[in-house]
Amino acid sequence: MMAQGGMITRTYESINGVDFSNEGRNVSHNRGVMIVNMYKNYEDDSKCVVTREGYKLIADLSSLAEDENEDKTIYGIHIYTSMGTSIALVHMGRYLYLYEDFPSFENEGGFELLCKNMNCSKSSSFMYNDNLYINDGIGYYKYDGEKLVDIGDLNRINEQMLTISGDIKEASLDVPFVPTTSVSRLPEGGGESYQGVNVLTPWRKNSFSANGKDKTFYLDTSDLTREDIDYIKVWINDTYIDLVNGTELTYEVRDEESGTSQTKTTSFKLADNGINKEKGRISFNEPPPSPLTLGGDNVVILFYKESDEHKKRISSCKINTVFDNRVFFSKSSIYKNALFHSELNNPEYVSDLNYYQDGSDNEEITSMVVAGSVLWVFKDGKEGGNNLFYHKASTEEISTVNFAGKTEVKKVTVYPSKQGKSSFGSLGCSVNFLDDVCFLSKEGMYGLKYSDLNSDIYSLDFVCPRSTLINPKLIKDDGYKDACMDVYKGYLCILINSKMYLADSRSTYKVGKGYEYEWFYFKDIRVKNEDESFSPGVYLKVFDNNMFFGTTNGQICVFESDSYEDNGEEIENYIILRSDNFDSINHLKTTSKRGGIAKFKVMGNSGVNVYVRTDKSKDFRFVASHKNSGFSFLNFDFGAVSFFFDKDNNYKVLRTKQKKFNELQIKLVGESSDKKRKMPFGFFSLTLEAFKGSYIKR
């Protein structure tokens, strides 16, 4: 017989999340060995672990592909917002569609094809000045609410630029900014460098100070791309010049000896053979007059010079982010370690000088994150190089000599590359999770302890683990390197091929000088197709407090807080608690038949079955069933309503007697009592009593 011993009471409560990092018997009492499709809903004051919200299909683009066998993966959901209304541009495979009904949860208006030459890779976007900009690795696009344009498309740019005349001004065109690269330039050269070349357009300007004598003007570059007269535009004294037929210009000519002035009228046009593209030389039929203001500029020459290298800088980038009122671009397949940025408040002006190189060019920049006044840049670290860099705005003084020979100091904002300390390469996914900069590596998710640079970034604990509890499952997940992350209701959600891992910002635990997150786990984030196959969710987008996901088959779904079904299908949800020896590993135990009780959340149409297994059996055995088919408070308006509600029915007495066991484990399954239906439930606590028996003999 078992020797009589003391009573042991075990309570499982305040469950914080799941633990995949330990063997079942080593998991904490307040974590689960496995928790599937359940989490803490902090919008509900109960704070218990409850079945996750369901989702429904709102859009299906799969039938729009020209070939049913081509890639239909959702690579981007990009939101255009203006005047309080929002629409979406959906990147599926090589297509980009306008989804006007978004974020309506029922798509009735169909889709409009905007582009069918997109890259089959994740795209990135941002809103700026009522325009939506998208990078996909082969193009840089702008959507203005009416049309989509490829910003760097030369045919589009040239078609508009060639219309410039006395009546059509450059400012009226929808083209990238055309910089004035030199000012105060004399006909023979010199002057001051003013604005950098815009890599998004081959067009640029030089501003000259004529002397009334020279007919020939040298541009600040040679080897022009075109020598067609249409690709040269000229203004003299702010008047547009017809270079073929000539333009009459009346101006004042001052006699330096007598100091008198006389009025002169001259017809200006291009001289015969007036364009020498190799030397960058432009000649007129008559010398333009001197400016009325000494040292002023009065001749502007607009010209055209292509650069194959410039074209690819921004179009080859896959990621972008807005930082310090500039747009930063990276993850280029050509310039792997390069970081480019636009000029202030102008996403369509990227100077050829605005770039930095972070580390060696054989390791790719995979992601970047803004945290306060710092831009963090992560690299793949495949060859053991430096993996972490950061950029912060600083002011640099540049000295130049003007036309009068005086030195002028100009202050410019720069973002020098500085190296951080990290031995963990990034797989390509990072996010600012409520001021915690997190990134995925081969070893799991890590965070930067001091994302604002207020401490020593070279300290040993600067890069801290954040996902130890789930790493054994997370890093082995098929598709981990293509994970997608976003922040939803205080959770950092990581979607990997129909599985989702959720870091809880409100529940952390201390590790050394840092902290780690508690985690929950969802599965079967997918859509069932007509042929009974499933398309896994692979892309996440959170917008306006709603979380959307896209599948590998062109479908888009949205999570709904008032539903416990996944597109009409019941949700599998359960909790497996630790394998518990009741802190007495060397004694047999027997549970008290009257000592068990469980507390569940009062939910309409909920149900849960309780199962138990011990070390004497591999299978769980049914113990008890609890059902609550009463009133549901979902979406109920409590305004001005006062009532008392008896919550006694959220307790379930567990009458189970498990004899002579060493370890016991509980499984709670959301299902009907006959086990034919999956049902939601919420779990607060479960208490068991056991008697300690004799020593274990073998």
XYZ file of C-alpha atoms in Angstrom, residues 11-697:
687
model
C -2.751 25.557 -8.978
C -2.127 26.530 -12.581
C -3.087 30.154 -13.104
C -2.022 33.454 -14.683
C -0.779 31.612 -17.754
C 1.641 33.935 -19.524
C 2.296 32.000 -22.702
C 3.961 28.982 -24.205
C 7.394 27.453 -23.616
C 8.930 25.391 -26.423
C 12.412 25.646 -24.967
C 12.094 23.135 -22.128
C 11.036 19.555 -21.667
C 7.445 19.349 -20.448
C 8.392 18.655 -16.822
C 10.696 21.697 -16.712
C 8.130 24.224 -17.945
C 6.975 26.802 -15.408
C 3.534 26.469 -13.779
C 2.421 29.704 -15.444
C 3.294 28.593 -18.969
C 2.015 25.922 -21.274
C 3.938 23.145 -22.973
C 1.681 23.829 -25.946
C -0.895 26.575 -26.354
C -2.539 26.634 -29.772
C -4.667 29.469 -31.171
C -5.097 31.129 -27.779
C -3.768 34.349 -26.288
C -4.546 37.115 -23.831
C -7.050 39.606 -25.153
C -6.161 42.798 -23.310
C -9.225 44.546 -24.685
C -11.193 42.257 -22.377
C -10.785 43.046 -18.674
C -10.720 39.360 -17.759
C -7.055 39.014 -18.833
C -7.443 35.239 -19.109
C -6.072 33.059 -21.890
C -8.800 32.892 -24.504
C -9.386 31.540 -27.999
C -7.987 33.928 -30.574
C -10.253 35.919 -32.850
C -11.146 34.379 -36.179
C -10.749 35.789 -39.666
C -12.608 35.915 -42.928
C -11.718 36.166 -46.600
C -12.333 39.659 -47.991
C -10.563 39.504 -51.351
C -9.442 36.816 -53.791
C -7.179 37.837 -56.672
C -6.124 34.315 -57.656
C -8.291 34.225 -60.780
C -6.760 37.453 -62.118
C -3.393 35.920 -63.030
C -2.920 35.314 -66.752
C -1.414 31.883 -66.117
C -2.968 29.782 -63.350
C 0.420 28.215 -62.630
C 2.328 31.475 -62.095
C 3.263 32.992 -58.762
C 0.203 34.368 -56.939
C 1.824 35.145 -53.610
C 0.734 38.350 -51.882
C 3.980 40.319 -51.586
C 2.543 43.619 -50.438
C -0.590 45.461 -49.293
C 0.192 49.154 -49.655
C -2.250 51.719 -48.288
C -2.930 55.037 -50.001
C -4.623 57.494 -47.635
C -5.918 60.940 -48.557
C -8.648 63.182 -47.177
C -9.676 60.570 -44.629
C -10.242 57.792 -47.166
C -8.032 54.795 -47.858
C -7.537 52.376 -50.712
C -5.013 49.604 -51.173
C -2.559 48.606 -53.866
C -2.122 44.843 -53.720
C 1.101 43.276 -54.970
C 0.359 39.703 -56.083
C 3.076 37.872 -57.991
C 4.085 40.087 -60.892
C 0.890 42.126 -60.689
C -0.114 45.290 -58.867
C -3.861 45.826 -58.446
C -5.920 48.704 -57.135
C -8.313 47.506 -54.420
C -10.705 50.448 -54.071
C -13.045 48.860 -51.521
C -10.232 48.352 -49.015
C -10.466 48.237 -46.051
C -14.118 47.329 -46.493
C -14.562 43.756 -45.352
C -16.518 42.799 -48.430
C -14.921 43.397 -51.816
C -17.675 44.194 -54.306
C -16.025 46.540 -56.756
C -13.356 44.278 -58.199
C -9.767 45.197 -58.939
C -8.021 47.445 -61.420
C -4.716 46.286 -62.916
C -2.042 48.952 -62.499
C 1.104 47.020 -63.422
C 2.041 43.507 -64.504
C 5.822 43.792 -64.399
C 6.350 43.752 -60.642
C 9.137 41.801 -59.000
C 8.056 38.507 -57.399
C 9.475 39.555 -54.052
C 8.273 41.501 -51.010
C 7.770 45.169 -51.746
C 7.958 48.163 -49.425
C 6.075 51.468 -49.386
C 5.567 54.811 -47.653
C 3.226 57.786 -47.923
C 4.638 61.268 -48.528
C 2.886 64.477 -49.605
C -0.331 62.647 -50.565
C 1.559 60.189 -52.747
C 2.213 56.489 -52.172
C 5.706 55.305 -53.134
C 6.621 51.629 -53.669
C 9.942 49.814 -54.114
C 9.973 46.192 -55.309
C 13.575 45.641 -56.422
C 13.079 46.430 -60.107
C 11.108 49.672 -59.999
C 10.340 52.755 -57.930
C 6.665 53.653 -58.310
C 4.369 56.496 -57.329
C 0.600 56.390 -56.980
C -1.160 59.758 -56.632
C -4.713 58.535 -56.149
C -5.428 58.341 -59.868
C -2.528 56.727 -61.690
C 0.616 54.707 -61.108
C 3.923 55.824 -62.631
C 7.417 54.393 -62.633
C 9.349 57.391 -61.355
C 12.525 56.532 -63.236
C 10.879 55.551 -66.532
C 12.928 57.479 -69.119
C 10.247 57.341 -71.787
C 7.757 58.973 -69.434
C 10.268 61.557 -68.225
C 11.509 62.485 -71.678
C 8.044 62.672 -73.161
C 7.210 65.413 -70.689
C 10.570 67.181 -70.552
C 10.670 67.554 -74.326
C 7.437 69.577 -74.181
C 9.119 72.377 -72.210
C 8.772 75.670 -74.057
C 7.914 79.252 -73.462
C 4.393 78.175 -72.554
C 5.040 74.909 -70.719
C 7.058 75.216 -67.550
C 9.011 72.469 -65.837
C 7.067 73.016 -62.609
C 3.850 71.888 -64.328
C 5.283 68.457 -65.212
C 5.075 65.244 -63.221
C 8.771 64.394 -63.378
C 11.555 63.899 -60.811
C 13.199 67.056 -59.563
C 15.705 68.522 -62.042
C 18.700 69.887 -60.114
C 20.899 72.848 -60.945
C 24.294 71.249 -60.547
C 26.379 74.424 -61.087
C 25.783 78.122 -60.490
C 27.822 81.304 -61.080
C 29.482 79.471 -63.923
C 31.443 81.443 -66.532
C 31.215 80.558 -70.220
C 34.592 78.833 -70.066
C 33.718 76.927 -66.871
C 34.308 77.253 -63.141
C 31.545 78.425 -60.847
C 30.205 76.644 -57.806
C 28.751 73.190 -57.377
C 25.214 73.686 -56.177
C 22.931 70.637 -56.224
C 23.833 67.003 -56.703
C 22.841 65.066 -59.794
C 19.429 63.422 -59.345
C 19.877 59.714 -60.018
C 16.171 59.443 -60.871
C 16.461 61.588 -64.008
C 19.110 62.216 -66.694
C 18.149 65.902 -66.863
C 20.093 68.641 -65.080
C 20.832 72.364 -65.363
C 23.824 74.692 -65.355
C 23.441 78.365 -64.468
C 25.907 80.801 -66.134
C 26.945 84.394 -65.815
C 27.394 85.598 -69.413
C 29.916 88.301 -70.331
C 28.416 89.689 -73.550
C 31.421 88.408 -75.515
C 31.508 84.630 -75.519
C 29.162 82.585 -77.681
C 30.363 79.202 -76.372
C 29.478 77.789 -72.968
C 31.019 74.717 -71.355
C 28.797 72.521 -69.216
C 30.052 70.964 -65.972
C 30.203 67.528 -67.585
C 31.184 65.991 -70.900
C 30.057 62.986 -72.933
C 26.408 63.965 -73.136
C 24.033 61.169 -74.112
C 22.184 63.046 -76.867
C 23.190 65.784 -79.242
C 19.646 66.308 -80.557
C 18.667 69.926 -80.289
C 15.446 68.857 -78.548
C 17.516 67.655 -75.585
C 18.927 71.136 -74.964
C 16.757 73.856 -73.425
C 18.026 77.416 -72.837
C 16.794 80.503 -71.000
C 18.492 83.888 -71.361
C 17.400 86.662 -69.004
C 14.573 84.338 -67.869
C 13.247 84.044 -71.419
C 12.908 80.670 -73.102
C 14.938 80.517 -76.317
C 13.740 78.783 -79.474
C 17.080 77.249 -80.468
C 15.959 76.486 -84.024
C 14.054 79.552 -85.149
C 15.518 81.992 -82.672
C 13.952 84.199 -80.036
C 14.272 87.979 -80.053
C 15.439 89.433 -76.801
C 15.616 93.131 -75.942
C 18.108 94.060 -73.266
C 20.257 96.886 -71.936
C 23.933 97.075 -72.911
C 26.170 99.205 -70.730
C 29.235 100.994 -72.094
C 31.880 100.547 -69.407
C 33.943 103.581 -70.526
C 31.141 106.116 -70.764
C 28.854 104.492 -68.227
C 25.883 104.947 -70.549
C 23.394 102.256 -71.552
C 21.655 101.553 -74.794
C 18.850 99.187 -75.706
C 19.662 96.323 -78.038
C 17.526 93.640 -79.644
C 19.057 90.342 -80.764
C 17.633 87.052 -81.995
C 19.325 84.184 -80.139
C 19.455 80.601 -81.330
C 21.840 77.677 -81.477
C 24.850 78.111 -83.756
C 25.461 75.683 -86.603
C 26.929 72.510 -85.092
C 26.352 74.222 -81.771
C 26.229 71.022 -79.705
C 29.438 69.137 -78.998
C 28.301 66.283 -76.773
C 31.797 64.849 -76.265
C 33.111 68.111 -74.781
C 29.848 69.236 -73.228
C 29.954 72.475 -75.228
C 26.995 74.631 -76.323
C 27.466 77.489 -78.840
C 25.034 80.279 -79.766
C 24.827 82.418 -82.855
C 25.372 85.563 -80.776
C 27.000 86.148 -77.394
C 24.377 86.393 -74.633
C 24.461 89.746 -72.806
C 26.004 90.323 -69.417
C 23.600 90.217 -66.471
C 22.280 93.494 -65.162
C 23.497 92.572 -61.668
C 27.235 92.092 -61.344
C 28.004 88.435 -60.672
C 24.420 87.371 -61.281
C 23.383 84.438 -63.468
C 21.360 85.059 -66.588
C 21.860 81.988 -68.783
C 20.411 78.596 -67.834
C 21.100 75.519 -69.932
C 19.034 72.380 -69.375
C 20.681 69.260 -70.808
C 20.539 65.469 -70.796
C 23.053 62.865 -69.668
C 22.165 59.291 -68.834
C 23.992 57.018 -66.419
C 23.297 53.293 -66.348
C 24.666 53.147 -62.830
C 22.359 55.917 -61.624
C 19.265 54.233 -63.053
C 19.770 51.118 -60.960
C 20.506 52.710 -57.609
C 16.936 53.185 -56.424
C 15.040 50.870 -58.755
C 17.039 47.881 -57.470
C 16.153 48.585 -53.827
C 13.512 46.499 -52.061
C 13.117 48.388 -48.788
C 12.533 52.014 -47.838
C 11.784 54.032 -44.732
C 11.208 57.682 -43.860
C 13.781 59.101 -41.454
C 14.485 62.742 -40.569
C 12.123 63.913 -43.347
C 14.146 62.043 -45.934
C 13.542 58.665 -47.544
C 16.194 55.980 -47.161
C 16.479 53.107 -49.640
C 18.402 49.840 -49.432
C 18.499 46.063 -49.975
C 19.704 46.437 -53.537
C 20.662 43.262 -55.371
C 23.475 45.252 -57.038
C 24.742 47.546 -54.285
C 24.440 45.127 -51.381
C 25.993 47.324 -48.695
C 24.656 50.669 -49.931
C 22.212 52.981 -48.200
C 20.770 55.786 -50.352
C 18.623 58.688 -49.252
C 16.572 61.464 -50.798
C 16.903 65.170 -50.249
C 14.863 66.910 -47.563
C 11.097 66.499 -48.094
C 11.516 65.259 -51.650
C 11.220 61.499 -52.326
C 11.851 62.183 -56.032
C 15.253 63.762 -55.604
C 18.091 61.405 -54.684
C 21.463 63.072 -55.112
C 24.286 60.990 -56.546
C 26.259 62.005 -53.429
C 23.629 60.809 -50.944
C 24.808 57.310 -50.190
C 26.725 55.422 -47.528
C 28.385 52.034 -47.485
C 27.759 49.938 -44.404
C 30.455 47.310 -44.111
C 31.742 45.132 -46.926
C 29.881 44.757 -50.197
C 29.747 40.962 -50.021
C 27.181 41.031 -47.207
C 23.712 42.342 -47.956
C 21.742 44.900 -46.000
C 18.561 43.041 -45.100
C 16.494 45.549 -43.128
C 16.462 48.926 -41.404
C 14.493 50.368 -38.509
C 13.938 53.905 -37.234
C 14.065 54.368 -33.457
C 13.855 57.970 -32.303
C 16.744 59.888 -33.836
C 18.594 56.776 -35.005
C 18.362 54.666 -38.146
C 19.477 51.093 -37.469
C 20.731 48.995 -40.370
C 21.024 45.200 -40.269
C 23.101 42.962 -42.538
C 22.955 39.245 -43.259
C 26.342 38.420 -41.716
C 26.762 35.382 -43.957
C 30.524 35.753 -44.092
C 31.133 36.706 -40.497
C 31.432 40.446 -41.076
C 29.910 43.344 -39.200
C 26.148 42.949 -38.971
C 24.897 46.101 -37.251
C 25.285 49.748 -38.275
C 23.527 52.951 -37.367
C 23.105 56.441 -38.787
C 22.319 59.669 -36.997
C 21.991 63.155 -38.418
C 24.961 65.466 -38.019
C 26.083 68.732 -39.587
C 29.107 68.976 -41.840
C 30.714 72.191 -43.062
C 31.810 72.409 -46.690
C 34.042 75.273 -47.857
C 33.702 76.620 -51.405
C 35.258 79.527 -53.293
C 32.769 81.777 -55.085
C 33.219 83.670 -58.357
C 34.744 86.619 -56.507
C 37.397 84.408 -54.954
C 35.870 84.482 -51.482
C 35.580 81.355 -49.367
C 32.051 80.465 -48.305
C 31.105 77.839 -45.736
C 27.996 75.806 -46.357
C 26.432 73.533 -43.734
C 24.898 70.267 -44.888
C 23.162 67.433 -43.047
C 24.909 64.077 -43.325
C 24.295 60.611 -41.880
C 27.705 58.987 -41.425
C 27.867 55.225 -41.087
C 28.808 53.955 -37.629
C 29.278 50.384 -36.560
C 27.417 48.725 -33.714
C 28.215 45.422 -32.084
C 26.344 42.288 -33.090
C 27.469 38.790 -33.956
C 23.994 37.915 -35.197
C 23.190 38.455 -38.857
C 19.654 39.507 -39.776
C 17.485 37.343 -42.008
C 15.629 40.302 -43.451
C 12.910 41.098 -40.940
C 13.107 43.802 -38.274
C 10.651 46.130 -36.579
C 10.333 48.840 -33.959
C 8.175 46.997 -31.430
C 6.918 49.768 -29.168
C 10.425 51.287 -28.908
C 12.171 47.911 -28.791
C 14.168 47.415 -32.006
C 13.842 43.707 -32.812
C 15.262 41.633 -35.657
C 15.244 37.998 -36.711
C 18.467 36.040 -36.953
C 19.340 32.406 -37.491
C 19.370 32.033 -33.698
C 15.954 33.627 -33.126
C 14.670 37.130 -32.435
C 16.968 39.657 -30.772
C 16.454 43.193 -29.533
C 18.706 46.191 -29.052
C 18.875 47.053 -25.383
C 19.573 50.741 -25.959
C 17.939 51.697 -29.208
C 18.326 55.417 -28.464
C 22.145 55.295 -27.991
C 21.867 56.427 -24.386
C 24.223 53.694 -23.247
C 27.262 51.772 -24.387
C 26.338 50.107 -27.680
C 29.504 48.046 -27.541
C 28.630 46.380 -24.242
C 28.271 42.604 -24.159
C 24.549 42.777 -23.446
C 23.660 45.415 -26.038
C 22.058 42.814 -28.336
C 19.731 40.689 -26.209
C 17.693 37.564 -26.987
C 13.926 38.044 -27.067
C 12.588 34.645 -28.173
C 14.327 31.971 -26.105
C 10.991 30.413 -25.108
C 10.005 29.622 -28.700
C 13.334 29.283 -30.522
C 13.341 25.472 -30.871
C 10.180 25.743 -32.956
C 10.604 29.215 -34.443
C 13.986 28.826 -36.131
C 13.166 25.381 -37.512
C 9.930 26.532 -39.111
C 9.794 26.056 -42.861
C 9.900 29.542 -44.381
C 11.531 31.204 -41.369
C 13.873 33.216 -43.585
C 10.815 34.702 -45.345
C 8.982 35.626 -42.134
C 6.800 38.739 -42.054
C 6.349 40.889 -38.923
C 3.933 43.583 -37.773
C 2.568 44.971 -34.497
C -1.064 44.317 -33.561
C -2.831 45.163 -30.295
C 0.399 45.196 -28.321
C 1.714 41.966 -29.838
C 4.633 41.568 -32.198
C 3.254 39.076 -34.720
C 5.616 36.901 -36.765
C 3.870 35.079 -39.620
C 5.684 32.092 -41.100
C 3.936 29.909 -43.644
C 0.515 29.705 -41.878
C 1.998 29.809 -38.341
C 2.104 32.903 -36.157
C 4.239 33.641 -33.100
C 3.127 36.519 -30.864
C 5.418 38.380 -28.444
C 3.463 40.043 -25.645
C 4.678 43.573 -24.890
C 2.818 43.582 -21.564
C 4.357 40.364 -20.286
C 8.124 40.088 -19.980
C 10.537 38.395 -17.635
C 13.981 39.431 -16.507
C 17.096 37.756 -17.856
C 20.389 39.092 -16.528
C 20.340 42.835 -17.147
C 17.802 42.544 -19.923
C 14.389 41.015 -20.493
C 12.573 38.596 -22.773
C 8.994 38.340 -23.978
C 6.305 35.818 -23.186
C 4.918 34.245 -26.366
C 1.754 32.753 -27.806
C 1.366 30.541 -30.849
C -1.256 30.408 -33.617
C -1.462 27.871 -36.397
C -3.545 27.213 -39.522
C -3.512 30.855 -40.641
C -4.553 29.864 -44.136
C -7.378 29.728 -46.679
C -9.089 26.600 -47.938
C -9.321 26.471 -51.725
C -12.052 24.969 -53.864
C -9.951 21.843 -54.486
C -9.745 21.289 -50.689
C -6.070 22.348 -50.623
C -4.864 25.112 -48.321
C -3.004 28.327 -49.137
C -0.824 29.410 -46.184
C -0.712 32.974 -44.924
C 2.699 34.516 -45.627
C 2.244 38.314 -45.571
C 1.049 40.544 -42.700
C -0.319 44.068 -42.791
C -1.745 45.991 -39.838
C -3.779 49.050 -40.720
C -6.285 51.069 -38.700
C -6.158 48.562 -35.826
C -7.045 45.684 -38.151
C -4.689 42.851 -39.072
C -4.758 41.523 -42.614
C -2.832 38.628 -44.076
C -2.157 37.516 -47.615
C -1.662 33.962 -48.863
C 0.425 32.220 -51.504
C -2.685 32.041 -53.693
C -3.704 35.682 -53.928
C -6.206 35.766 -51.056
C -6.525 38.480 -48.404
C -8.170 37.906 -45.020
C -8.869 40.122 -42.022
C -9.051 39.129 -38.362
C -12.386 39.926 -36.674
C -12.689 40.559 -32.955
C -16.317 39.339 -32.894
C -15.725 35.962 -34.535
C -14.378 32.589 -33.447
C -14.345 31.058 -36.930
C -11.702 31.080 -39.636
C -13.581 31.895 -42.820
C -16.487 29.731 -41.689
C -14.353 26.944 -40.220
C -14.089 26.126 -36.539
C -10.820 26.953 -34.785
C -8.778 24.232 -33.131
C -7.673 25.604 -29.748
C -6.189 23.949 -26.710
C -3.746 24.248 -23.804
C -1.353 21.571 -22.564
C 0.087 22.385 -19.160
C 3.402 21.182 -17.763
C 4.117 17.566 -16.932
C 3.980 17.989 -13.153
C 5.551 15.881 -10.411
C 4.064 18.153 -7.734
C 7.565 19.027 -6.539
C 8.072 15.520 -5.267
C 9.918 13.567 -7.910
C 10.780 10.640 -5.616
C 7.252 9.938 -4.332
C 4.149 8.468 -5.908
C 1.050 10.669 -5.790
C -2.707 10.125 -5.895
C -5.137 12.956 -6.654
C -8.077 13.689 -4.408
C -11.343 12.999 -6.201
C -12.956 16.033 -4.579
C -10.039 18.423 -4.706
C -10.115 19.551 -8.337
C -11.702 22.698 -9.710
C -11.230 24.797 -12.849
C -12.260 28.380 -13.542
C -13.250 29.367 -17.078
C -14.320 32.601 -18.710
C -18.040 33.237 -19.102
C -18.479 33.216 -22.888
C -21.482 32.704 -25.070
C -21.493 29.341 -26.872
C -18.216 28.207 -25.388
C -17.128 24.757 -24.353
C -14.076 22.995 -23.000
C -13.159 19.414 -22.255
C -10.547 18.543 -19.649
C -8.171 15.641 -20.207
C -5.510 14.093 -17.977
C -2.596 11.762 -18.518
C 0.098 10.445 -16.209
C 3.488 8.882 -16.687
C 1.706 5.503 -16.812
C -0.008 6.313 -20.134
C 0.880 8.231 -23.293
C -2.740 9.078 -24.094
C -4.870 11.760 -22.518
C -8.090 10.543 -20.880
C -11.298 12.545 -20.686
C -12.106 13.873 -17.213
C -14.792 16.539 -17.441
C -16.691 18.850 -19.777
C -17.762 22.438 -19.215
C -20.174 24.347 -21.417
C -21.488 27.874 -21.353
C -24.221 28.492 -23.898
C -25.498 31.622 -22.233
C -25.506 35.231 -23.346
C -22.482 36.541 -25.252
C -21.236 40.054 -24.513
C -19.427 40.426 -27.854
C -20.374 43.753 -29.471
C -23.019 44.422 -26.810
C -23.689 48.060 -25.912
C -23.699 48.396 -22.123
C -24.674 52.059 -22.136
C -27.071 52.967 -19.305
C -27.647 49.263 -18.513
C -27.385 48.165 -14.903
C -27.734 44.509 -13.911
C -26.241 41.770 -11.787
C -24.865 38.673 -13.462
C -24.183 35.470 -11.559
C -20.802 34.150 -12.662
C -20.894 30.991 -10.591
C -21.229 28.954 -13.777
C -17.622 29.719 -14.744
C -16.383 27.067 -12.285
C -16.156 23.360 -13.027
C -15.483 20.763 -10.360
C -13.067 18.112 -11.586
C -13.814 14.701 -10.120
C -10.809 12.647 -11.106
C -8.719 10.237 -9.127
C -5.351 9.429 -10.644
C -3.558 6.758 -8.622
C 0.090 6.141 -7.939
C 1.593 8.436 -10.554
C 4.860 10.283 -10.617
C 3.925 12.989 -13.177
C 0.548 14.298 -14.280
C -0.378 16.545 -17.198
C -3.573 18.458 -18.022
C -4.938 19.224 -21.484
C -7.779 21.714 -22.012
C -9.482 21.477 -25.401
C -12.041 23.899 -26.805
C -14.737 21.530 -28.032
C -18.248 20.289 -27.409
C -18.915 17.568 -24.848
C -19.392 15.023 -27.643
C -16.081 16.159 -29.195
C -17.717 16.725 -32.575
C -17.410 20.513 -32.626
C -14.532 22.849 -31.923
C -15.570 25.665 -29.598
C -13.920 28.736 -28.055
C -13.144 29.014 -24.372
C -11.249 31.137 -21.873
C -9.091 29.740 -19.091
C -8.289 31.325 -15.723
C -7.039 28.582 -13.444
C -7.112 24.934 -12.476
C -6.432 23.470 -9.035
C -5.734 19.847 -8.075
C -5.028 18.227 -4.727
C -2.879 15.141 -4.351
C -1.682 12.935 -1.538
C 1.976 12.105 -1.330
C 2.529 8.383 -1.217
C 5.402 5.979 -0.890
C 8.785 6.245 -2.497
C 9.096 5.310 -6.143
C 10.792 1.919 -6.330
